[in-house]
Amino acid sequence: MSSADWIAISPLIAVAAAAVVVMMLAAFWRRHAIVAAASMIGLAVALFCVLPARSAAPRMVTGLLAIDEFGLFYVGLLLKGSLAVAAVSYGYLRARGRDAEEYYALLLTATLGCVTLAVSAHFVSFFLGLEILSVSLYALIAYTRERARSIEAGIKYLVLAAGSAAFLLFGMALLYAEYGAMGFAPLAKALKASGGANVYMLAGMALILVGAGFKLAAAPFHLWTPDVYEGAPAPATAFVAGVSKVAMAALLLRFLTQLGATDSRPILIALSALAVASMFAGNLLALLQRNVKRILAYSSIAHIGYLLVAFIAAGPMGAEAATFYLAAYMITTLIAFGVVAALSPRDRDADAMEDYQGLFWRRPWMGGAFVAALLSLAGIPLTAGFIGKYFVVASGIGSALWALVLILALNSAIGLFYYLRSVVAVYARPGEEAKAADRAPGFSLAGGVALAVLGFSLILLGVYPAPLLRLIQTAIASL
Amino acid sequence: MILTLLILILLIGGAAAWAAERKSPLWSRGIALGAVTLDLLLVVGQWAALRHAPEFLKPGAWLVETRAEWIPQFGVSFHLGMDGLSLLLLALTFFLGALSVACSWSEIQKRVGFFHFNLLWVLAGIAGVFTALDLFLFYFFWEMMLIPMYLLIVIWGHERRVYSAIKFFLFTQASGLLMLIAILTLQFLHFKQTGARSFDYSDLLNVAMTPRAAMLLMLVPEASLRFAPVAMALGVVGILYGAILAFAQTDLKRLVAYTSVSHLGFVVLGIYSWNAWAMQGAVMQMICHGLSTGALFVLVGLLYERIHTRDLRRMGGLWSAAPRIGAMAMFFAMASLGLPGLGNFIAEFLVLLGAYHVSVWMTALAGIGLVGATIYSLSLMQRAFHGPAEEAWSFADLSAREWAVLGAMAAALVWLGLYPQPVLHAAAPIVESLEKIGSALPGFFMR
């Protein structure tokens, strides 16, 4: 490996090194604030390393990792997301007292898995990244182990993620057996040479889509989502929903684009079916929920459906739309779960609607951030979600996907209903119970700064998205 | 530049009014009133300055225009423009906006700062909708004003406010999404034909389309023209249906709401009759309806503030308790039924005159609507103000502030009724250019 290779993968190395350092700190110097600060610094250093890595790009490192503008864009995005999660976690864990240190080591390894996914261009690195991510997440989800729900969620995620990994492996094996290649680029070449789809290819792709569908929580592979979101500690939920899904989607985007899979009719039909099922399942089931974390879980299922519409839309516009949508979705999700984390009392998570009763009048800034997140999820102007939704619809129309676009519009209208119901609660008169518990126990300065930055980005991207769009265009052009 | 300024004044004024609440609610109210009044003065000043300019009478010209890059990747620009029609509607918006700040002066007592923030942001969104020349920007403003409007209903509304707020939002948003799809399709067709991305109104107007696509999108005048017979029929149905429902209401506010449906039927009928008289009438009706219905809603509000009910069955004999309120209600009820001398008469007369040239039957049916208006207006007066009093009412009559609000609206209606020329003058170029499009595509009408 040349020195340029090392520079190119320096963000990954920095995250890995930070994980080791934090693990050591957690073993020998158990001070929550120091461990949290060390992990945030580690993530910040990794983020900084993206700049030199960009100058070394594009470059294939060892045939496994493709360091290009696309990969580095997502690495940067994921690292920022992780940083926000770490900041939000601090206050949340402090409120819970003991044994918070290992959490950050797990968070860092999970982040390492995510960034590996974002730059992997080979089945080996794909699977490796996925497993690093999943194994860390099992523990993160079950981290508040004094709560039965949390353990239940961890086990559920373990069983389903392991099952989905098996599907994924089988799919990869089928493709390898037929084409004898595991890198995306060689595979694409072999596919082209063999001239079109055959049974192996379709079966392999179907299995890979099933595996990815589980991770993305696309219907009908979404069954774990509400339980895991509800049971996991709020910052871990933020990571699962906001960061790990973005990593998986980035990988899928690269995989499908490089293989030219969107030219294949059966795959398009499969993706469309996933999209439609996710939109309807997510939105209709969210209508029945009263628990804020479950509402957000079902809404995230619906959002994966919207995202898949951009995947189906051919050409660079679809990929750009998907990328912008993911960025907006990540920011929005992190704000929503960040507020949940900040409001959570010591013994449970703030997931009842009553916890949000009159939040705007008790804590205007936090209430405002929560409303902004909900409106962004609903796709209302002045928020990033609006531009994201607009972009997805535009890409759908650009590829003449009329049915999908109309279904998307219908679903946005359904979705509005439960978002607005939550907004109403935030603006309602504070109830007596809520007044008594008028504290944000999980709030910390770091978390507050993270929420403020996220909220500012949410509005900025909604009002002036041009700079980010330019960045995304260069990223997609490198794909 | 002035158009951007109009919107900015409202946005900043709203934020300032919110922040000033800490000092005193009076400050919020003062700042809000000041910001809207400043906008009103600016618009009226523009009107006075441009009235004699040559482009004021030139069809298709913008009196004021601003343009800046916004999202070049999508072909979206921050493009605002004002012609005579938007000038009129802006003036109406700010006039009513200032009056709504004034008439909520004592009614809104809680969260005063946030109330005025929302009110001013709604006005900013409306001003944006009236001036946007970029369809993306139009949609942006259109959706942007929904949130503060929704909050106004949810927080300061009366009974069943959550239900009505969500219903309002869902209906507007769902129809808005269909509009977004249409706008995007138009933009996409434009992109396919020219290779350039643009949402600009003037660019998208020239997109060549198959008749079927044009019918579906309906954003361009020619397609609207094809739709005209259906739209006229819908307008007539709206006039009659609204009048019948208004008559059947027992809630005063719902009654006024249905009269609004009926009045807007005239607007639809007028626009789609597609000739100068009818379209001028439609413009007049938009303004006069805004004033007369707005005033009736103000009256409903101030009655509710005093007697805490809107149920007509509990009212009756209110005149003797509050003769000034009664007289004002009488005045605006007369305006609503189209009494000659008031603006609504001119509007409805022009609409009917223009529609007569297109379809005698429709005009005859719409004319029945005038009878309906007379019936519901008089029955409103009878049920609320005359007759035996159900309860021994005793409450304060109009205050000086309320006098000023209602008096200003009444004066405007009298002015429009006696001398509508300035409005007709300002709307003339738009009407003329639309009529030209209509005469280029003859044969759609059932003459």
mmCIF file of C-alpha atoms in Angstrom, chain A residues 12 64-68 70-72 74-75 78 109-134 137 157 168 172 184 211-212 215-216 239 243-255 479:
data_model
loop_
_atom_site.group_PDB
_atom_site.id
_atom_site.type_symbol
_atom_site.label_atom_id
_atom_site.label_comp_id
_atom_site.label_asym_id
_atom_site.label_seq_id
_atom_site.Cartn_x
_atom_site.Cartn_y
_atom_site.Cartn_z
ATOM 1 C CA LEU A 12 -11.498 4.876 8.617
ATOM 2 C CA LEU A 64 -12.092 -3.683 -1.335
ATOM 3 C CA LEU A 65 -12.563 -0.007 -0.640
ATOM 4 C CA ALA A 66 -13.411 2.589 -3.248
ATOM 5 C CA ILE A 67 -12.341 5.981 -1.973
ATOM 6 C CA ASP A 68 -14.130 8.373 -4.292
ATOM 7 C CA PHE A 70 -19.312 9.551 -3.499
ATOM 8 C CA GLY A 71 -17.871 7.414 -0.725
ATOM 9 C CA LEU A 72 -16.231 10.350 1.017
ATOM 10 C CA TYR A 74 -21.200 9.673 2.740
ATOM 11 C CA VAL A 75 -18.272 9.149 5.114
ATOM 12 C CA LEU A 78 -22.071 9.547 8.604
ATOM 13 C CA THR A 109 -17.176 0.584 16.218
ATOM 14 C CA ALA A 110 -20.683 0.940 14.843
ATOM 15 C CA THR A 111 -19.547 4.106 13.084
ATOM 16 C CA LEU A 112 -16.565 2.235 11.690
ATOM 17 C CA GLY A 113 -18.961 -0.330 10.248
ATOM 18 C CA CYS A 114 -21.030 2.470 8.709
ATOM 19 C CA VAL A 115 -18.147 4.256 7.019
ATOM 20 C CA THR A 116 -16.802 0.946 5.744
ATOM 21 C CA LEU A 117 -20.154 0.287 4.108
ATOM 22 C CA ALA A 118 -20.094 3.725 2.508
ATOM 23 C CA VAL A 119 -16.792 3.092 0.737
ATOM 24 C CA SER A 120 -16.969 -0.630 0.112
ATOM 25 C CA ALA A 121 -16.970 -1.818 -3.462
ATOM 26 C CA HIS A 122 -16.618 -5.511 -2.828
ATOM 27 C CA PHE A 123 -18.727 -8.229 -1.210
ATOM 28 C CA VAL A 124 -16.063 -8.858 1.417
ATOM 29 C CA SER A 125 -15.881 -5.303 2.674
ATOM 30 C CA PHE A 126 -19.656 -5.071 2.328
ATOM 31 C CA PHE A 127 -20.171 -8.020 4.635
ATOM 32 C CA LEU A 128 -17.384 -7.012 6.969
ATOM 33 C CA GLY A 129 -18.754 -3.525 7.400
ATOM 34 C CA LEU A 130 -22.258 -4.837 7.904
ATOM 35 C CA GLU A 131 -21.167 -7.246 10.612
ATOM 36 C CA ILE A 132 -19.067 -4.676 12.477
ATOM 37 C CA LEU A 133 -22.110 -2.433 12.445
ATOM 38 C CA SER A 134 -24.617 -5.101 13.427
ATOM 39 C CA LEU A 137 -25.729 -2.395 17.424
ATOM 40 C CA TYR A 157 -32.472 -7.164 16.396
ATOM 41 C CA LEU A 168 -27.302 -11.591 2.077
ATOM 42 C CA MET A 172 -23.553 -13.009 -2.691
ATOM 43 C CA PHE A 184 -18.751 -4.574 -7.843
ATOM 44 C CA GLY A 211 -30.932 -8.622 3.300
ATOM 45 C CA ALA A 212 -30.646 -4.931 2.559
ATOM 46 C CA LYS A 215 -31.435 -3.331 7.369
ATOM 47 C CA LEU A 216 -33.326 -0.482 5.758
ATOM 48 C CA PHE A 239 -28.105 5.911 15.468
ATOM 49 C CA VAL A 243 -26.974 6.814 10.698
ATOM 50 C CA SER A 244 -26.952 3.072 10.041
ATOM 51 C CA LYS A 245 -29.751 3.292 7.494
ATOM 52 C CA VAL A 246 -27.937 6.012 5.594
ATOM 53 C CA ALA A 247 -24.848 3.777 5.419
ATOM 54 C CA MET A 248 -26.865 0.849 4.107
ATOM 55 C CA ALA A 249 -28.648 3.033 1.591
ATOM 56 C CA ALA A 250 -25.329 4.466 0.381
ATOM 57 C CA LEU A 251 -23.996 0.987 -0.192
ATOM 58 C CA LEU A 252 -27.127 -0.102 -1.994
ATOM 59 C CA LEU A 253 -26.994 2.994 -4.164
ATOM 60 C CA ARG A 254 -23.436 2.271 -5.198
ATOM 61 C CA PHE A 255 -24.149 -1.419 -5.730
ATOM 62 C CA LEU A 479 -19.933 7.081 -9.110
#
